[in-house]
Amino acid sequence: MKAEVVSMTTEKPDMEAIRRGGEILKNGGLVAFPTETVYGLGGNALDSQASMKIYAAKGRPSDNPLIVHIARMDALAPIVKEIPPKAKLLAEKYWPGPLTMILPKAEIVPPETTGGLDSVAVRFPSDRIAQELILAAGGYVAAPSANTSGRPSPTTAQHVEEDLGGAIDMIIDGGQVGIGLESTIVDFTEEIPVVLRPGYISLEMLQELLGDVKMDKGLLITDSSVRPKAPGMKYRHYAPRADLAIVEGETESVIRKITALVKAAEAEGKKVGIIATDETMGRYPKTCIIKSIGSREEEETIAHHLYEVLREFDEGDAKVIYSEAFYTPRMGQAIMNRLLKAAGHKRIQAE
Ligand code: TXA
Ligand code: MG
């Protein structure tokens, strides 16, 4: 099977192609589509066979639950047992948008979709193409990120084609996504809401609206004895082919440290890659493959390019990659969560 690729823009969705995508989903097929965070791999969320197909196409363990995407506020109630007042408040503030809520699931959601859990993850994306497709499919689309399990999430339709072009029915190309990191996941199955995955909506933004909100312990501690509650967060998301290490510290020391590390690696005949920023990329040895991830002045640009830069390094011949750390004010938590996972938590302190 070779996926049909259809192109359109978020401003002007091609409604005829979307209608066909909706038919494919209703008939149990798989359609990849853009959202404001990353591309999703869609299947009918209420069809257990479609969910099984999603796991197979991604090579994803079937105990790692999928997010159910909706496109109307009133689509939430039928798939959950109850909506706690704080969840309602959060939905009113940030839906449609890059937010996923975990709630106790209703019977109609098959266990295949939720990886056997009795809770369900729900998200209402803001992207117009995503919304129209969900409506055309009947209202409930299960969609993990549209990458092969273990690779970085796709931020362009080309990334989706590379990974899944041969395994799904249709890819909707809506251009590069806006945010570039997956949605913030908030768990409402316990007394106090818990962030299971940091994202564009930060812990501070959540606390401002809801009061007490906790970070999942499995995210804070790199100790492997504490398991993250979102099954997907326990997997080492992306291991680039090269050895990746994060160098932390104050900018000038980081530049000195990376430069010294480059000299040592090159002395062993290794090609070195560097993940820098617009502000620092001119400061490293020209013998390296230097990529700017964005500007520290605009942290959104760093989130936006992270997965793309990681994918690009897999095409080059770098054997070792050193990356600066990006503890930026608002999205730093989300950016560093993904980057540290990609590095297998390998960090080096620059003194
Ligand atoms: O931005 C996003 O959320 C994207 C776009 C396509 O919407 N989707 C996405 O899906 O990132 P995925 O499958 O790659 O990540 C879903 C995460 C996984 O870590 C999974 O374990 C967790 O959500 N999850 C899903 N249902 C859960 C549940 N009932 N309880 C705890 N964690 C859950
Ligand atoms: Mg994913």
Coordinates of C-alpha atoms and ligand atoms in Angstrom, one line a residue:
M1 CA 0.0 0.0 0.0
K2 CA 1.2 3.5 -0.8
A3 CA -0.5 6.3 0.9
E4 CA -2.3 8.9 -1.2
V5 CA -0.9 12.4 -0.3
V6 CA -3.3 15.3 -0.5
S7 CA -2.2 18.9 0.1
M8 CA -4.1 21.8 1.5
T9 CA -3.8 24.8 3.8
T10 CA -5.3 25.2 7.3
E11 CA -6.8 28.5 6.0
K12 CA -8.5 26.7 3.1
P13 CA -9.1 23.0 3.8
D14 CA -10.0 20.9 0.7
M15 CA -13.4 19.7 1.8
E16 CA -13.7 17.1 -0.9
A17 CA -10.4 15.4 0.1
I18 CA -11.4 15.7 3.8
R19 CA -14.7 14.0 3.0
R20 CA -12.8 11.1 1.4
G21 CA -10.5 11.0 4.4
G22 CA -13.5 10.8 6.6
E23 CA -14.9 7.8 4.6
I24 CA -11.6 6.0 4.9
L25 CA -11.7 6.4 8.7
K26 CA -15.3 5.3 8.9
N27 CA -14.4 2.2 6.9
G28 CA -11.6 1.3 9.4
G29 CA -8.6 2.8 7.4
L30 CA -5.8 5.1 8.6
V31 CA -5.3 8.8 7.7
A32 CA -2.5 11.0 8.9
F33 CA -3.3 14.6 9.4
P34 CA -1.8 17.9 10.7
T35 CA -2.6 19.3 14.1
E36 CA -1.2 22.4 15.8
T37 CA 1.3 20.3 17.8
V38 CA 2.5 17.4 15.5
Y39 CA 1.1 15.2 12.8
G40 CA -1.3 12.6 14.0
L41 CA -2.0 9.1 12.7
G42 CA -5.8 8.8 12.7
G43 CA -8.1 5.8 13.0
N44 CA -11.7 5.5 14.2
A45 CA -11.4 5.7 18.0
L46 CA -14.6 3.6 18.6
D47 CA -13.4 0.8 16.4
S48 CA -11.1 -1.7 18.1
Q49 CA -9.8 -3.0 14.8
A50 CA -8.8 0.5 13.7
S51 CA -6.8 1.0 16.9
M52 CA -5.0 -2.3 16.4
K53 CA -4.1 -1.2 12.9
I54 CA -2.6 2.0 14.4
Y55 CA -0.4 0.1 16.8
A56 CA 0.8 -2.2 13.9
A57 CA 1.5 0.7 11.5
K58 CA 3.6 2.5 14.1
G59 CA 5.3 -0.6 15.6
R60 CA 3.9 0.6 18.9
P61 CA 3.4 -1.6 21.9
S62 CA -0.4 -2.0 22.3
D63 CA -0.3 -1.2 26.1
N64 CA 0.6 2.4 25.2
P65 CA -2.8 4.1 24.9
L66 CA -4.0 6.4 22.2
I67 CA -5.5 10.0 22.5
V68 CA -9.1 10.3 21.3
H69 CA -9.5 13.5 19.3
I70 CA -12.8 15.4 19.2
A71 CA -13.9 18.5 17.3
R72 CA -16.9 19.7 19.4
M73 CA -17.2 20.4 23.1
D74 CA -20.3 18.3 23.4
A75 CA -18.4 15.2 22.1
L76 CA -16.6 14.9 25.4
A77 CA -19.5 13.8 27.7
P78 CA -20.4 10.6 25.7
I79 CA -16.9 9.0 26.0
V80 CA -16.2 9.7 29.7
K81 CA -17.9 8.7 33.0
E82 CA -17.7 12.1 34.5
I83 CA -16.2 15.6 34.0
P84 CA -14.8 17.0 37.2
P85 CA -15.3 20.8 37.6
K86 CA -11.6 21.5 37.2
A87 CA -11.5 19.6 33.9
K88 CA -14.5 21.6 32.7
L89 CA -12.7 24.8 33.6
L90 CA -9.5 23.8 31.8
A91 CA -11.4 22.7 28.7
E92 CA -13.2 26.0 28.5
K93 CA -9.9 27.9 28.8
Y94 CA -7.6 25.9 26.5
W95 CA -9.9 23.9 24.1
P96 CA -9.5 23.8 21.2
G97 CA -5.8 23.7 21.7
P98 CA -2.6 21.8 22.7
L99 CA -4.1 20.1 25.8
T100 CA -5.0 16.5 26.5
M101 CA -7.1 15.5 29.5
I102 CA -7.2 12.0 31.1
L103 CA -10.6 11.1 32.4
P104 CA -12.4 7.9 33.5
K105 CA -13.6 6.3 30.3
A106 CA -17.2 5.3 29.3
E107 CA -18.1 1.9 28.0
I108 CA -18.3 2.9 24.3
V109 CA -14.5 3.5 24.2
P110 CA -12.9 0.1 23.4
P111 CA -10.1 -1.1 25.6
E112 CA -7.8 -1.4 22.5
T113 CA -7.9 2.4 22.2
T114 CA -6.9 3.0 25.8
G115 CA -4.3 0.3 26.0
G116 CA -6.5 -1.6 28.5
L117 CA -6.8 1.3 30.9
D118 CA -10.1 2.4 32.4
S119 CA -9.3 6.0 31.7
V120 CA -9.2 7.8 28.3
A121 CA -7.1 10.6 26.9
V122 CA -9.1 13.3 25.1
R123 CA -7.9 16.3 23.0
F124 CA -9.8 18.9 21.0
P125 CA -7.2 20.2 18.5
S126 CA -7.4 23.8 17.1
D127 CA -6.2 23.0 13.6
R128 CA -9.0 23.5 11.1
I129 CA -8.0 20.5 8.9
A130 CA -7.9 18.3 12.0
Q131 CA -11.3 19.5 13.1
E132 CA -13.0 19.0 9.7
L133 CA -11.5 15.5 9.3
I134 CA -12.7 14.5 12.8
L135 CA -16.2 15.7 12.0
A136 CA -16.1 13.9 8.6
A137 CA -15.1 10.7 10.4
G138 CA -18.0 10.7 12.8
G139 CA -16.5 12.7 15.7
Y140 CA -14.0 10.4 17.4
V141 CA -10.5 9.9 16.0
A142 CA -7.7 8.1 17.9
A143 CA -4.4 9.6 16.9
P144 CA -0.9 9.1 18.2
S145 CA 1.9 11.1 16.7
A146 CA 2.3 9.8 13.1
N147 CA 5.9 8.6 13.5
T148 CA 7.3 5.1 13.6
S149 CA 7.6 4.2 17.3
G150 CA 10.9 5.4 18.7
R151 CA 11.5 8.1 16.1
P152 CA 10.9 11.9 16.7
S153 CA 7.3 13.0 16.2
P154 CA 6.6 14.4 12.7
T155 CA 6.3 18.1 12.1
T156 CA 5.9 17.9 8.3
A157 CA 4.0 15.6 6.0
Q158 CA 7.4 14.5 4.6
H159 CA 8.3 13.1 8.0
V160 CA 5.1 11.1 8.0
E161 CA 5.8 9.8 4.5
E162 CA 9.3 8.7 5.5
D163 CA 8.0 6.7 8.4
L164 CA 4.5 5.5 7.4
G165 CA 4.1 6.2 3.7
G166 CA 3.9 2.4 3.0
A167 CA 1.6 1.5 5.8
I168 CA -1.4 3.8 5.8
D169 CA -4.2 4.9 3.3
M170 CA -3.9 8.7 3.2
I171 CA -1.7 11.6 4.3
I172 CA -3.1 15.1 4.5
D173 CA -0.3 17.5 3.9
G174 CA -1.1 20.8 5.6
G175 CA 2.4 22.2 5.7
Q176 CA 4.7 22.5 8.7
V177 CA 2.9 22.4 12.1
G178 CA 2.8 25.5 14.4
I179 CA 4.0 24.3 17.8
G180 CA 6.2 21.3 17.1
L181 CA 5.9 19.5 20.4
E182 CA 3.1 17.2 21.6
S183 CA 0.2 18.4 23.7
T184 CA 0.4 18.9 27.5
I185 CA -1.3 15.9 29.2
V186 CA -3.2 16.5 32.4
D187 CA -4.5 13.6 34.5
F188 CA -7.9 14.2 36.3
T189 CA -8.3 10.7 37.6
E190 CA -6.8 11.7 41.0
E191 CA -7.7 14.2 43.6
I192 CA -5.1 16.8 42.5
P193 CA -4.6 17.2 38.7
V194 CA -1.2 15.8 37.5
V195 CA 0.8 16.8 34.5
L196 CA 1.9 13.6 32.8
R197 CA 3.6 15.2 29.8
P198 CA 4.7 18.9 29.7
G199 CA 3.9 20.9 26.6
Y200 CA 3.1 24.3 25.2
I201 CA 0.6 24.9 28.1
S202 CA 3.0 25.1 31.1
L203 CA 2.6 24.0 34.7
E204 CA 2.4 27.6 35.7
M205 CA -0.4 28.3 33.3
L206 CA -2.3 25.3 34.7
Q207 CA -1.7 26.3 38.3
E208 CA -2.9 29.8 37.7
L209 CA -6.2 28.5 36.5
L210 CA -6.7 25.4 38.8
G211 CA -4.6 26.1 41.9
D212 CA -2.8 23.0 43.0
V213 CA -1.4 21.0 40.1
K214 CA 1.4 18.5 40.4
M215 CA 4.1 17.2 38.0
D216 CA 4.2 13.4 37.6
K217 CA 7.1 12.2 39.8
G218 CA 8.3 9.9 37.0
L219 CA 9.0 13.1 34.9
L220 CA 11.0 14.9 37.6
I221 CA 13.3 12.2 38.7
T222 CA 15.5 10.4 36.2
D223 CA 15.6 7.5 38.7
S224 CA 14.3 4.6 36.7
S225 CA 12.6 3.1 39.7
V226 CA 9.9 5.8 39.5
R227 CA 7.7 5.0 36.6
P228 CA 5.9 7.8 34.7
K229 CA 2.2 7.4 34.7
A230 CA 1.7 7.9 31.0
P231 CA 2.8 4.6 29.6
G232 CA 4.3 6.3 26.6
M233 CA 6.6 8.5 28.7
K234 CA 8.6 5.4 30.0
Y235 CA 9.9 4.6 26.5
R236 CA 13.1 6.3 25.4
H237 CA 11.5 8.2 22.7
Y238 CA 14.2 8.9 20.3
A239 CA 17.6 7.6 20.1
P240 CA 19.5 9.4 17.3
R241 CA 22.0 7.2 15.6
A242 CA 24.8 9.4 16.9
D243 CA 25.6 9.7 20.6
L244 CA 23.8 12.7 21.9
A245 CA 24.8 14.5 25.1
I246 CA 23.4 17.8 26.6
V247 CA 25.9 20.3 27.9
E248 CA 24.5 22.5 30.7
G249 CA 25.7 25.7 32.3
E250 CA 26.1 29.4 31.7
T251 CA 26.5 30.2 27.9
E252 CA 30.2 31.1 27.8
S253 CA 31.2 28.0 29.8
V254 CA 29.0 25.8 27.6
I255 CA 30.7 27.2 24.4
R256 CA 34.1 26.5 25.9
K257 CA 33.2 23.0 27.1
I258 CA 31.6 22.0 23.8
T259 CA 34.7 23.3 21.9
A260 CA 37.0 21.2 24.2
L261 CA 34.7 18.1 23.7
V262 CA 34.8 18.7 19.9
K263 CA 38.7 18.7 19.9
A264 CA 38.8 15.5 21.9
A265 CA 36.3 13.7 19.6
E266 CA 37.9 14.9 16.5
A267 CA 41.3 13.7 17.8
E268 CA 39.7 10.2 17.7
G269 CA 38.6 10.8 14.1
K270 CA 34.9 11.3 15.0
K271 CA 32.6 13.7 13.0
V272 CA 30.9 16.0 15.5
G273 CA 27.4 17.6 15.3
I274 CA 26.4 20.6 17.5
I275 CA 22.9 21.8 18.3
A276 CA 23.3 25.5 18.9
T277 CA 21.1 28.6 18.6
D278 CA 21.1 31.6 16.3
E279 CA 23.0 33.5 19.0
T280 CA 25.8 31.0 19.4
M281 CA 26.1 29.0 16.2
G282 CA 29.0 31.2 14.9
R283 CA 31.1 30.5 18.0
Y284 CA 31.9 26.8 17.4
P285 CA 34.7 25.1 15.3
K286 CA 33.8 25.2 11.6
T287 CA 34.9 21.5 11.2
C288 CA 31.6 20.4 13.0
I289 CA 28.1 20.1 11.6
I290 CA 26.5 23.0 13.4
K291 CA 22.7 23.4 13.4
S292 CA 20.8 26.2 14.9
I293 CA 17.6 25.1 16.6
G294 CA 16.2 28.6 16.8
S295 CA 16.6 31.8 18.9
R296 CA 16.7 32.0 22.6
E297 CA 14.9 35.4 22.2
E298 CA 11.9 33.4 20.8
E299 CA 11.6 30.1 22.6
E300 CA 8.8 29.0 20.3
T301 CA 11.3 28.6 17.5
I302 CA 13.3 26.1 19.6
A303 CA 10.3 23.9 20.2
H304 CA 9.3 24.3 16.6
H305 CA 12.6 22.9 15.2
L306 CA 13.6 20.3 17.8
Y307 CA 12.3 17.2 16.1
E308 CA 13.3 18.4 12.6
V309 CA 16.9 19.0 13.8
L310 CA 17.1 15.5 15.4
R311 CA 15.8 13.9 12.1
E312 CA 18.3 15.9 10.0
F313 CA 21.2 14.6 12.1
D314 CA 20.2 11.1 11.2
E315 CA 20.8 11.9 7.5
G316 CA 24.3 13.3 8.1
D317 CA 27.4 11.5 9.2
A318 CA 27.9 12.9 12.7
K319 CA 29.0 10.2 15.2
V320 CA 28.6 12.4 18.3
I321 CA 26.3 15.3 18.9
Y322 CA 26.6 17.9 21.7
S323 CA 23.6 20.1 22.4
E324 CA 23.3 23.2 24.4
A325 CA 20.5 23.0 27.0
F326 CA 17.3 25.1 26.5
Y327 CA 15.8 25.8 29.9
T328 CA 13.8 28.7 28.4
P329 CA 11.2 30.5 30.6
R330 CA 7.9 29.0 29.5
M331 CA 8.4 26.0 27.2
G332 CA 11.8 24.9 28.7
Q333 CA 10.2 22.1 30.7
A334 CA 8.7 20.6 27.6
I335 CA 11.7 21.1 25.4
M336 CA 14.2 19.7 27.9
N337 CA 11.8 16.7 28.7
R338 CA 12.0 15.7 25.0
L339 CA 15.7 16.5 24.5
L340 CA 16.9 14.7 27.6
K341 CA 14.9 11.6 26.6
A342 CA 16.5 11.7 23.2
A343 CA 19.9 11.8 24.9
G344 CA 19.0 9.0 27.2
H345 CA 19.6 11.6 30.0
K346 CA 23.2 12.0 29.2
R347 CA 24.2 15.4 30.6
I348 CA 27.6 17.1 31.0
Q349 CA 28.1 20.1 33.3
A350 CA 30.2 23.0 32.0
E351 CA 31.9 24.6 34.9
Ligands
TXA1 O1 -0.1 16.6 20.5 C1 -0.5 15.4 20.7 O2 -1.0 15.0 21.7 C2 -0.4 14.5 19.5 C3 -1.3 15.0 18.4 C4 -1.3 14.0 17.2 O3 -2.6 15.2 18.9 N1 -0.6 13.1 19.8 C5 0.3 12.4 20.6 O4 -0.1 11.1 20.8 O5 1.3 12.9 21.0 P1 0.9 10.0 21.4 O6 0.2 8.7 21.2 O7 2.2 10.0 20.6 O8 1.1 10.3 22.9 C6 0.1 10.0 23.8 C7 0.6 9.9 25.2 C8 1.4 8.6 25.4 O9 2.5 8.9 26.2 C9 0.4 7.8 26.2 O10 1.0 6.8 27.0 C10 -0.4 8.8 27.0 O11 -0.5 9.9 26.1 N2 -1.7 8.3 27.3 C11 -2.8 8.1 26.5 N3 -3.8 7.7 27.2 C12 -3.5 7.7 28.5 C13 -4.2 7.3 29.7 N4 -5.5 6.9 29.7 N5 -3.5 7.4 30.9 C14 -2.2 7.8 30.9 N6 -1.5 8.2 29.8 C15 -2.2 8.1 28.6
MG2 MG 4.2 9.9 20.1

